[in-house]
Coordinates of N, CA and C and ligand atoms in Angstrom, one line a residue:
M1 N -5.4 -29.8 4.8 CA -4.3 -29.5 4.9 C -3.7 -28.4 5.9
S2 N -2.6 -28.6 6.4 CA -2.2 -27.5 7.6 C -1.0 -26.6 7.1
T3 N -0.6 -25.6 7.6 CA 0.5 -24.8 7.0 C 1.2 -24.4 8.9
Y4 N 2.5 -25.1 8.7 CA 3.4 -25.0 9.5 C 4.3 -24.1 9.3
V5 N 5.1 -23.3 10.4 CA 6.5 -22.8 10.3 C 7.5 -23.0 11.2
T6 N 8.9 -22.7 10.7 CA 10.0 -23.1 11.6 C 10.8 -22.1 11.0
S7 N 12.1 -21.9 11.9 CA 13.0 -21.1 11.6 C 14.3 -21.5 12.6
D8 N 15.6 -21.2 12.0 CA 16.6 -20.8 12.7 C 17.2 -22.6 13.1
L9 N 17.2 -23.3 12.2 CA 17.7 -24.6 12.6 C 18.9 -24.8 12.9
H10 N 20.0 -23.8 12.3 CA 21.3 -23.9 12.7 C 22.2 -25.2 12.8
G11 N 21.8 -26.4 11.9 CA 22.8 -27.1 12.0 C 22.1 -28.3 13.0
Y12 N 20.6 -28.0 13.4 CA 19.7 -29.3 13.8 C 19.8 -30.4 13.2
P13 N 20.1 -31.8 13.7 CA 20.3 -32.7 13.2 C 18.9 -33.1 12.2
L14 N 19.3 -33.4 11.1 CA 17.9 -33.7 10.0 C 17.1 -35.1 10.8
D15 N 17.5 -36.0 11.1 CA 16.5 -37.0 11.6 C 16.0 -36.7 13.0
K16 N 16.5 -35.8 13.7 CA 15.5 -34.8 14.6 C 14.7 -34.1 14.2
F17 N 14.8 -33.8 13.2 CA 13.8 -32.9 12.6 C 12.8 -33.6 11.9
L18 N 12.8 -34.4 11.6 CA 12.0 -35.6 10.9 C 11.0 -35.7 11.7
G19 N 11.7 -36.2 13.3 CA 10.9 -36.6 14.4 C 9.8 -35.4 14.9
L20 N 10.4 -34.5 15.0 CA 9.6 -33.3 15.2 C 8.2 -33.0 14.2
L21 N 8.6 -33.0 13.1 CA 7.6 -33.3 11.9 C 6.6 -34.1 12.0
S22 N 7.1 -35.4 12.2 CA 6.5 -36.7 12.4 C 5.3 -36.2 14.0
K23 N 6.0 -35.6 14.8 CA 5.3 -35.2 16.2 C 4.2 -34.8 15.8
A24 N 4.6 -33.5 14.8 CA 3.5 -32.3 14.7 C 2.2 -32.9 13.7
G25 N 2.8 -34.1 13.1 CA 1.5 -34.8 12.3 C 1.5 -34.3 10.8
F26 N 2.8 -33.7 10.6 CA 3.4 -33.2 9.2 C 3.1 -34.2 8.1
G27 N 2.5 -33.9 7.5 CA 2.3 -34.7 6.0 C 2.5 -34.2 4.8
E28 N 2.6 -35.0 3.8 CA 2.7 -34.6 2.4 C 1.6 -33.5 1.8
A29 N 0.8 -33.4 2.3 CA -0.7 -32.4 1.9 C -0.2 -31.3 2.7
D30 N 0.4 -31.3 3.7 CA 0.7 -29.9 4.5 C 2.0 -29.0 3.8
M31 N 2.2 -27.7 4.6 CA 3.1 -27.0 3.9 C 3.9 -26.4 5.1
L32 N 5.3 -26.1 4.9 CA 5.8 -25.7 5.7 C 6.8 -24.4 5.4
Y33 N 6.7 -23.5 5.9 CA 7.5 -22.3 5.8 C 8.6 -22.4 6.9
I34 N 10.0 -22.2 6.0 CA 11.6 -22.1 6.9 C 11.6 -20.7 6.8
L35 N 12.1 -20.1 8.0 CA 12.4 -18.5 7.9 C 13.9 -18.3 8.0
G36 N 14.5 -19.3 7.3 CA 16.0 -19.0 7.2 C 17.0 -19.6 8.1
D37 N 18.3 -19.2 8.4 CA 19.2 -19.7 9.1 C 19.3 -21.3 9.3
V38 N 19.2 -21.8 8.1 CA 19.2 -23.4 8.6 C 20.7 -23.5 8.5
I39 N 21.4 -22.7 8.0 CA 23.0 -23.0 8.4 C 23.7 -22.7 9.4
D40 N 25.0 -22.9 9.6 CA 25.9 -22.5 10.2 C 25.6 -22.8 11.9
R41 N 26.7 -22.6 12.7 CA 26.7 -22.9 14.0 C 27.1 -24.4 14.4
N42 N 26.4 -25.2 14.2 CA 26.3 -26.6 14.5 C 26.3 -27.6 13.9
G43 N 26.6 -28.8 14.0 CA 26.8 -30.1 13.2 C 27.4 -29.7 11.9
D44 N 26.7 -30.4 11.0 CA 27.6 -30.1 9.6 C 27.2 -28.8 9.3
G45 N 27.2 -27.9 9.9 CA 26.7 -26.8 9.3 C 25.3 -26.3 8.8
G46 N 24.5 -27.4 8.8 CA 23.1 -27.4 8.1 C 23.4 -27.7 6.7
V47 N 24.3 -28.2 6.0 CA 24.3 -28.7 4.6 C 23.4 -29.8 4.5
S48 N 23.4 -30.9 4.8 CA 22.4 -32.2 4.8 C 21.0 -31.4 4.7
M49 N 20.7 -30.7 5.9 CA 19.3 -30.1 6.1 C 19.3 -29.4 4.7
L50 N 19.6 -28.3 4.4 CA 19.3 -27.5 3.3 C 19.0 -28.3 2.2
R51 N 20.1 -29.0 2.1 CA 19.7 -30.2 0.7 C 18.7 -30.7 0.5
Y52 N 18.1 -31.5 2.2 CA 16.9 -31.9 2.0 C 15.7 -31.0 1.9
I53 N 15.8 -30.0 2.4 CA 14.7 -28.7 2.3 C 14.7 -28.4 0.9
M54 N 15.7 -28.4 0.0 CA 15.4 -28.2 -1.4 C 14.9 -29.3 -2.1
G55 N 14.9 -30.3 -1.7 CA 14.1 -31.4 -2.3 C 12.5 -31.7 -2.2
Q56 N 11.9 -31.0 -1.2 CA 10.7 -30.8 -0.7 C 9.8 -30.1 -1.5
P57 N 8.8 -30.6 -1.9 CA 8.1 -29.6 -3.1 C 6.8 -29.0 -2.0
N58 N 6.7 -29.0 -0.8 CA 5.8 -28.6 0.3 C 6.3 -27.9 1.0
F59 N 7.8 -27.6 0.7 CA 8.5 -26.3 2.0 C 8.8 -25.2 1.3
E60 N 8.3 -24.1 1.8 CA 9.1 -22.7 1.1 C 9.9 -22.2 2.2
F61 N 11.2 -21.8 1.4 CA 12.2 -21.5 2.1 C 12.3 -19.8 2.1
V62 N 12.6 -19.0 3.5 CA 13.1 -17.6 3.0 C 14.3 -17.4 3.6
L63 N 14.9 -16.4 3.0 CA 16.3 -16.3 3.5 C 16.7 -15.7 4.7
G64 N 17.6 -16.2 5.3 CA 18.2 -15.9 6.6 C 19.2 -14.9 6.4
N65 N 19.7 -14.4 7.4 CA 21.3 -13.4 7.4 C 22.3 -14.2 7.3
H66 N 22.2 -15.7 7.6 CA 23.5 -16.5 7.4 C 23.7 -17.2 6.1
E67 N 22.4 -17.6 5.4 CA 22.6 -18.0 3.6 C 23.1 -16.7 3.1
D68 N 22.8 -15.5 3.4 CA 23.1 -14.3 2.8 C 24.6 -13.9 2.9
M69 N 25.3 -14.3 4.4 CA 26.6 -14.2 4.7 C 27.4 -15.1 3.9
L70 N 26.7 -16.4 3.5 CA 27.3 -17.4 2.7 C 27.2 -17.1 0.8
L71 N 26.1 -16.5 0.8 CA 26.2 -16.0 -0.6 C 27.3 -14.8 -1.1
N72 N 27.2 -14.2 0.2 CA 28.4 -13.0 -0.1 C 30.0 -13.7 0.0
C73 N 29.8 -14.7 0.2 CA 31.2 -15.4 0.1 C 31.6 -16.5 -0.6
S74 N 30.7 -16.3 -1.6 CA 30.6 -17.5 -2.8 C 32.1 -17.4 -3.4
F75 N 33.1 -16.3 -3.5 CA 34.2 -16.3 -4.2 C 34.9 -17.7 -3.5
L76 N 34.8 -17.9 -2.2 CA 35.5 -19.0 -1.7 C 35.5 -20.4 -2.4
F77 N 34.5 -20.5 -3.4 CA 34.2 -21.6 -3.7 C 34.6 -21.9 -5.2
G78 N 35.3 -20.9 -5.5 CA 36.0 -20.8 -6.8 C 37.5 -21.8 -6.7
E79 N 38.3 -21.8 -7.9 CA 39.5 -22.2 -8.0 C 40.3 -21.2 -7.0
V80 N 40.5 -21.8 -5.9 CA 41.3 -20.7 -5.1 C 43.1 -21.1 -5.0
T81 N 43.6 -20.4 -5.9 CA 45.3 -20.4 -5.9 C 45.9 -19.4 -4.8
D82 N 47.3 -19.4 -4.8 CA 47.8 -18.3 -4.0 C 47.7 -17.1 -4.5
E83 N 47.7 -16.8 -6.1 CA 47.4 -15.8 -7.0 C 46.0 -15.0 -6.8
S84 N 45.3 -16.2 -6.7 CA 43.4 -15.6 -6.2 C 43.5 -15.1 -5.0
I85 N 43.7 -15.9 -4.0 CA 44.3 -15.4 -2.7 C 44.3 -13.7 -2.7
S86 N 45.6 -13.2 -3.1 CA 46.0 -12.0 -2.9 C 45.1 -11.2 -4.0
E87 N 44.2 -11.8 -4.7 CA 43.3 -10.9 -5.6 C 41.9 -10.5 -4.6
L88 N 41.7 -11.0 -3.4 CA 40.6 -10.7 -2.7 C 40.4 -9.0 -2.6
S89 N 39.5 -8.8 -2.5 CA 39.2 -7.4 -2.2 C 38.9 -7.1 -0.7
A90 N 39.1 -6.1 0.0 CA 38.8 -5.8 1.3 C 37.7 -6.1 1.7
E91 N 36.4 -6.2 1.0 CA 35.1 -6.2 0.7 C 34.9 -7.7 0.9
D92 N 35.6 -8.5 0.0 CA 35.5 -10.2 0.5 C 36.2 -10.4 1.8
I93 N 37.1 -9.8 2.1 CA 37.8 -10.4 3.4 C 37.0 -10.0 4.6
R94 N 36.3 -8.8 4.3 CA 35.2 -8.5 5.5 C 34.2 -9.4 5.4
H95 N 33.5 -9.8 4.2 CA 32.7 -10.8 4.2 C 32.9 -11.9 4.7
Y96 N 34.1 -12.5 4.7 CA 34.6 -13.7 4.9 C 34.7 -13.9 6.3
D97 N 35.4 -12.7 6.9 CA 35.7 -12.7 8.5 C 34.2 -12.2 9.1
R98 N 33.2 -11.8 8.7 CA 32.1 -12.1 9.4 C 31.2 -13.2 9.2
W99 N 31.5 -14.2 8.3 CA 30.9 -15.2 8.2 C 31.4 -16.1 9.3
M100 N 32.7 -16.3 9.3 CA 33.7 -16.8 10.2 C 33.3 -17.1 11.6
R101 N 33.2 -15.6 12.0 CA 32.7 -15.1 13.4 C 31.2 -15.7 13.8
N102 N 30.4 -15.5 12.6 CA 29.2 -16.2 13.3 C 28.8 -17.7 12.8
G103 N 29.9 -18.2 13.1 CA 29.8 -19.7 12.9 C 29.8 -20.8 11.4
G104 N 30.4 -19.5 10.2 CA 30.2 -20.4 9.2 C 31.5 -21.4 8.7
G105 N 32.1 -22.1 10.1 CA 33.3 -22.9 9.3 C 32.8 -24.1 9.1
A106 N 32.2 -24.9 9.8 CA 31.8 -26.2 9.3 C 31.0 -26.5 8.2
T107 N 29.8 -25.2 7.8 CA 29.3 -24.8 6.8 C 30.1 -24.8 5.4
A108 N 31.4 -23.9 5.5 CA 32.0 -24.1 4.3 C 33.2 -24.9 4.2
A109 N 33.4 -25.8 5.2 CA 34.0 -27.0 4.9 C 33.2 -28.2 4.1
N110 N 31.8 -27.8 4.7 CA 31.3 -29.3 4.1 C 30.8 -28.8 2.7
L111 N 30.8 -27.5 2.5 CA 30.5 -27.1 1.1 C 31.5 -27.1 0.2
R112 N 32.9 -27.1 0.5 CA 33.9 -27.6 -0.2 C 34.0 -28.9 -0.4
K113 N 33.7 -29.7 0.5 CA 33.8 -31.0 0.2 C 32.5 -31.9 -0.7
L114 N 31.1 -30.9 -0.6 CA 30.5 -31.1 -1.5 C 30.8 -30.7 -3.1
L115 N 31.3 -29.7 -3.2 CA 31.9 -29.2 -4.4 C 33.1 -30.1 -4.9
K116 N 33.6 -30.6 -4.5 CA 34.9 -31.6 -4.8 C 34.1 -33.1 -5.0
E117 N 33.1 -33.4 -4.4 CA 32.5 -35.1 -4.7 C 31.1 -34.6 -5.8
D118 N 30.3 -33.7 -5.5 CA 29.0 -33.6 -6.5 C 28.9 -32.3 -6.9
S119 N 29.7 -31.5 -7.9 CA 29.9 -30.2 -7.8 C 28.3 -29.7 -8.6
P120 N 27.7 -30.6 -9.3 CA 26.2 -30.3 -9.7 C 25.1 -29.8 -8.3
A121 N 25.3 -30.6 -7.3 CA 24.8 -30.6 -6.3 C 24.6 -29.3 -5.3
F122 N 26.5 -28.7 -5.1 CA 27.0 -27.7 -4.9 C 26.4 -26.4 -5.5
F123 N 26.3 -26.6 -6.7 CA 25.5 -25.3 -7.7 C 24.5 -25.2 -7.6
D124 N 23.4 -26.5 -7.5 CA 22.1 -26.6 -7.2 C 21.9 -25.6 -6.0
L125 N 22.4 -26.1 -4.8 CA 22.3 -25.3 -3.7 C 22.8 -24.1 -3.9
M126 N 23.8 -23.2 -4.1 CA 24.0 -21.8 -4.5 C 23.0 -21.1 -5.3
Q127 N 22.4 -21.9 -6.2 CA 21.3 -21.3 -7.1 C 20.2 -21.4 -6.4
F128 N 19.9 -22.4 -5.4 CA 18.9 -22.6 -4.9 C 18.6 -21.1 -3.6
L129 N 19.6 -20.8 -3.2 CA 19.8 -19.6 -2.5 C 19.7 -18.3 -3.0
R130 N 20.4 -18.3 -4.0 CA 20.3 -16.8 -4.6 C 18.8 -16.9 -5.3
E131 N 18.0 -17.8 -5.7 CA 16.8 -17.5 -5.8 C 15.6 -17.5 -4.8
S132 N 16.5 -17.5 -3.5 CA 15.0 -17.8 -2.3 C 14.8 -16.0 -2.3
R133 N 13.7 -16.0 -1.5 CA 12.9 -14.6 -1.3 C 13.0 -14.2 0.4
A134 N 13.2 -12.9 0.2 CA 13.4 -12.3 1.4 C 12.2 -12.4 2.5
Y135 N 11.1 -12.6 1.6 CA 9.8 -12.6 2.6 C 8.6 -13.4 1.7
A136 N 7.8 -13.7 2.6 CA 6.7 -14.6 1.8 C 5.4 -13.9 2.6
A137 N 4.2 -14.4 2.1 CA 2.9 -14.1 2.8 C 2.0 -15.1 2.5
D138 N 1.0 -15.5 3.5 CA 0.0 -16.8 3.0 C -1.2 -16.3 4.0
T139 N -2.4 -16.8 3.4 CA -3.5 -17.1 4.4 C -3.9 -18.3 5.0
V140 N -3.9 -18.5 6.3 CA -4.4 -19.9 6.7 C -5.4 -19.5 7.5
K141 N -6.5 -20.2 7.2 CA -8.0 -20.3 7.9 C -8.5 -19.1 8.3
G142 N -8.4 -17.9 7.2 CA -9.0 -16.7 7.3 C -7.9 -15.7 7.4
R143 N -6.9 -16.0 8.3 CA -5.9 -15.0 8.9 C -4.5 -15.0 8.0
D144 N -4.3 -13.7 7.9 CA -3.4 -13.3 7.1 C -2.0 -13.3 7.6
F145 N -0.5 -14.0 7.4 CA 0.6 -13.9 7.8 C 1.3 -13.6 6.7
L146 N 2.5 -12.8 7.4 CA 3.8 -12.4 6.7 C 4.8 -13.0 7.3
F147 N 5.8 -13.7 6.4 CA 7.2 -14.6 7.0 C 8.2 -13.9 6.4
V148 N 9.1 -13.6 7.5 CA 10.3 -12.7 7.2 C 11.4 -13.0 8.5
H149 N 12.6 -13.2 7.7 CA 13.6 -14.0 8.9 C 13.7 -13.0 10.1
G150 N 13.8 -11.6 10.1 CA 14.5 -10.6 11.1 C 13.6 -10.1 12.0
G151 N 12.7 -9.2 10.8 CA 11.6 -8.4 11.2 C 11.8 -7.3 10.4
L152 N 11.0 -6.2 10.8 CA 10.6 -5.2 9.9 C 11.5 -3.6 10.6
K153 N 12.8 -3.4 10.0 CA 13.2 -2.1 10.7 C 12.8 -0.8 10.2
D154 N 12.3 0.1 11.0 CA 12.0 1.4 10.8 C 10.7 1.1 10.2
F155 N 9.5 0.2 10.8 CA 8.4 -0.1 9.9 C 7.7 0.9 10.1
S156 N 6.8 0.9 9.0 CA 5.7 1.7 9.1 C 4.4 1.4 8.1
P157 N 3.3 1.1 8.2 CA 2.4 0.3 7.6 C 2.1 0.7 6.1
E158 N 2.8 1.9 5.8 CA 2.4 2.4 4.4 C 3.7 2.2 3.7
K159 N 4.6 1.6 4.1 CA 6.0 1.3 3.6 C 5.7 -0.1 3.0
K160 N 5.9 -0.4 1.6 CA 5.9 -1.4 1.0 C 7.0 -2.4 1.0
L161 N 6.7 -3.4 1.4 CA 7.9 -4.3 1.6 C 9.0 -4.6 0.5
K162 N 8.8 -4.3 -0.6 CA 9.7 -4.1 -1.7 C 10.7 -3.0 -1.4
D163 N 10.6 -2.1 -0.3 CA 11.1 -0.9 -0.3 C 11.9 -0.8 0.9
Y164 N 11.9 -2.1 1.9 CA 12.9 -2.4 2.9 C 14.2 -2.9 2.5
L165 N 15.1 -2.5 2.9 CA 16.9 -3.2 2.5 C 16.5 -4.4 3.1
L166 N 17.2 -5.1 1.9 CA 17.5 -6.6 2.7 C 18.2 -6.7 3.9
H167 N 19.0 -6.0 4.2 CA 19.5 -5.8 5.6 C 18.5 -5.6 6.9
D168 N 17.8 -5.0 6.4 CA 16.5 -4.7 7.4 C 15.8 -5.3 7.5
L169 N 15.2 -6.4 7.0 CA 14.8 -7.7 6.5 C 15.1 -8.6 7.5
L170 N 16.6 -8.8 7.4 CA 17.0 -10.1 7.8 C 18.1 -10.1 9.1
W171 N 18.4 -8.7 9.2 CA 19.3 -8.6 10.7 C 18.5 -8.0 11.7
E172 N 16.9 -7.5 11.8 CA 16.5 -6.8 12.6 C 16.2 -7.4 13.7
R173 N 16.0 -6.8 14.9 CA 16.1 -7.3 16.2 C 14.9 -6.8 17.1
P174 N 13.4 -7.2 16.6 CA 12.3 -6.5 17.2 C 12.4 -6.5 18.9
K175 N 11.6 -5.5 19.4 CA 11.8 -5.3 20.7 C 10.2 -6.1 21.1
L176 N 10.0 -6.2 22.2 CA 8.6 -6.8 22.7 C 7.7 -6.0 22.5
T177 N 7.9 -4.5 22.4 CA 6.8 -3.4 22.3 C 6.5 -3.2 21.0
D178 N 7.3 -3.6 20.0 CA 7.1 -3.3 18.6 C 6.4 -3.6 18.2
E179 N 5.0 -3.1 17.4 CA 4.0 -3.5 16.7 C 4.1 -3.2 15.3
Y180 N 3.8 -4.4 14.7 CA 3.8 -4.3 13.0 C 2.4 -4.1 12.3
F181 N 1.9 -4.8 11.5 CA 0.5 -4.4 11.1 C -0.3 -5.1 11.7
G182 N -1.5 -4.2 11.7 CA -2.8 -4.5 12.7 C -3.9 -5.8 12.0
D183 N -3.7 -5.9 10.8 CA -4.8 -6.8 10.2 C -3.7 -8.3 9.4
V184 N -2.2 -8.4 9.7 CA -1.4 -9.1 9.3 C -0.6 -9.8 10.3
I185 N -0.7 -10.9 10.6 CA 0.3 -11.4 11.9 C 1.9 -11.4 11.1
T186 N 3.0 -10.8 11.5 CA 4.1 -11.2 11.3 C 4.7 -12.1 11.9
V187 N 5.7 -13.3 10.9 CA 6.1 -14.3 11.6 C 7.5 -14.3 11.4
F188 N 8.4 -14.2 12.5 CA 10.2 -14.4 12.2 C 10.4 -15.1 13.1
G189 N 12.1 -15.2 12.8 CA 12.5 -15.5 13.8 C 14.1 -15.0 14.2
H190 N 15.4 -15.6 13.9 CA 16.5 -14.7 14.2 C 16.8 -14.1 15.4
T191 N 16.0 -13.7 16.4 CA 16.6 -13.4 17.8 C 16.2 -14.5 18.4
P192 N 16.9 -15.2 19.1 CA 16.4 -16.1 19.8 C 15.5 -16.0 21.4
T193 N 14.2 -16.4 21.5 CA 13.6 -16.0 22.2 C 13.8 -15.7 24.0
L194 N 14.9 -16.3 24.1 CA 15.5 -16.0 25.2 C 16.3 -15.1 25.6
C195 N 16.7 -14.4 24.9 CA 16.8 -13.0 24.4 C 15.9 -11.8 24.7
Y196 N 15.0 -12.2 25.2 CA 13.8 -11.7 25.6 C 13.4 -11.5 27.4
G197 N 14.3 -12.4 27.7 CA 14.2 -12.8 29.0 C 14.1 -14.4 29.5
E198 N 14.6 -14.8 30.6 CA 14.9 -16.2 30.7 C 13.5 -16.8 30.7
E199 N 12.5 -16.0 31.4 CA 10.8 -16.8 30.8 C 10.4 -17.0 29.7
Y200 N 10.9 -16.5 28.7 CA 10.5 -17.2 27.4 C 11.8 -18.2 26.6
R201 N 12.9 -18.5 27.5 CA 13.8 -19.4 27.3 C 13.2 -20.7 26.3
G202 N 13.4 -20.8 25.0 CA 13.0 -22.2 24.6 C 11.6 -22.1 24.1
R203 N 10.9 -20.9 24.3 CA 9.3 -20.9 23.9 C 9.0 -19.7 22.8
I204 N 8.2 -20.3 22.0 CA 7.6 -19.1 21.3 C 6.9 -17.9 21.7
I205 N 7.3 -17.0 21.4 CA 6.6 -15.5 22.0 C 5.8 -15.0 21.1
R206 N 4.2 -15.0 21.5 CA 3.7 -14.3 20.2 C 2.9 -12.9 21.1
T207 N 3.0 -11.8 20.3 CA 2.4 -10.6 20.7 C 1.2 -10.1 19.8
R208 N 0.6 -9.3 19.9 CA -0.7 -8.8 19.4 C -0.3 -8.9 17.8
T209 N 0.4 -8.6 17.4 CA 1.2 -8.4 16.0 C 2.1 -9.2 15.3
W210 N 2.8 -9.8 16.2 CA 3.9 -10.9 15.5 C 4.2 -11.9 16.3
I211 N 4.7 -12.9 15.9 CA 5.1 -14.4 16.6 C 6.4 -14.3 16.3
N212 N 7.4 -14.6 17.2 CA 8.6 -15.0 17.1 C 9.3 -16.7 17.6
V213 N 9.5 -17.4 16.5 CA 9.5 -18.8 16.3 C 11.0 -19.3 16.5
D214 N 11.9 -18.8 16.8 CA 13.1 -19.0 17.0 C 13.5 -19.3 18.3
T215 N 13.3 -20.3 19.2 CA 13.6 -20.8 20.1 C 15.0 -21.3 20.6
G216 N 16.1 -20.9 19.7 CA 17.1 -21.2 20.4 C 18.1 -22.5 19.8
A217 N 17.9 -22.8 18.8 CA 18.8 -24.0 18.0 C 20.5 -23.6 17.9
A218 N 20.6 -22.5 17.8 CA 21.8 -21.6 17.7 C 22.7 -22.0 19.2
D219 N 21.5 -22.1 20.0 CA 22.6 -22.6 21.4 C 22.2 -23.8 21.8
G220 N 21.8 -24.8 21.0 CA 21.4 -26.1 21.4 C 20.1 -26.4 22.0
L221 N 19.2 -25.2 22.0 CA 17.8 -25.7 22.7 C 16.9 -26.2 21.3
P222 N 16.0 -26.9 21.7 CA 15.2 -27.6 20.3 C 14.3 -26.5 19.6
P223 N 14.7 -26.8 18.5 CA 13.8 -25.7 17.7 C 12.1 -25.6 17.8
A224 N 11.6 -25.2 17.0 CA 9.9 -25.1 17.4 C 9.4 -25.2 16.1
L225 N 8.0 -25.9 16.2 CA 7.4 -25.8 14.8 C 6.1 -25.4 15.3
L226 N 5.5 -24.2 14.8 CA 4.0 -23.8 14.8 C 3.0 -23.9 14.0
R227 N 1.8 -24.4 14.4 CA 0.6 -24.9 13.0 C 0.0 -23.7 13.2
L228 N 0.0 -22.9 12.0 CA -0.7 -21.6 11.9 C -2.1 -21.9 12.1
D229 N -2.8 -23.1 11.3 CA -4.3 -23.5 11.5 C -4.8 -23.2 12.8
D230 N -4.1 -23.3 13.9 CA -4.7 -23.2 15.5 C -3.5 -22.8 16.2
L231 N -2.5 -22.6 15.8 CA -1.6 -22.1 16.6 C -0.7 -22.9 17.8
E232 N -0.9 -24.1 17.4 CA -0.6 -25.4 18.4 C 1.2 -25.2 18.3
E233 N 1.6 -25.2 19.2 CA 3.1 -25.4 19.3 C 3.7 -26.7 19.4
F234 N 4.7 -27.1 18.7 CA 5.7 -28.2 19.0 C 7.0 -28.0 19.0
Y235 N 7.7 -28.9 19.7 CA 9.1 -28.7 20.1 C 10.1 -29.6 19.9
G236 N 11.0 -29.6 19.3 CA 12.0 -30.8 18.9 C 12.8 -31.1 20.3
D237 N 13.5 -32.5 19.9 CA 14.1 -33.0 21.3 C 15.4 -32.5 21.7
Ligands
MN301 MN1 19.9 -14.6 11.7

């Protein structure tokens, strides 16, 4: 049994993702951590991928800032009438505006379609996201790993994980020089590795204390799959 991690699929096609899993030799006995941002930006907005992920017993999903933006916009999926639109608060409008500016359009449209065609499936999806964790931890071949979407803003080794604000776990953009725990490798996505320089474009970055596996599927680059047992890297097409 092996343990794998990926992140930031952002509407990457499901068939291509299944191809990546099979290229990496991923099987039923293996475990996959998905570090958020399955939705938004490309394709069908990641709705079919998210529904697939929900149905896999050996997948563990960690919340991304994009799923959190969707949860903050759940008011969109009620009965919307002319009257209820005028009932929206300034905060609702801010949340909606932010999600749309971050590529939520196709996701919102496909979720509305799902709500209309199969409302139990829609409510299951929203419930799944509401119950998703902001971080997870695992030990693989004697090495300890912490999984989080963005990073650990204002990191201190003494600070308990539950004392970080959700925003600080989901939106943080670590610098190459940032160091986290000495005895636990922190794995995250959220910041496409090309943001650290052209030489990192499309490649996983490993430092002494952390690993960034977001290779930029938001911008159409292939996502990565990292096998934690031996740190072997696999890339999509
Ligand atoms: Mn993100």
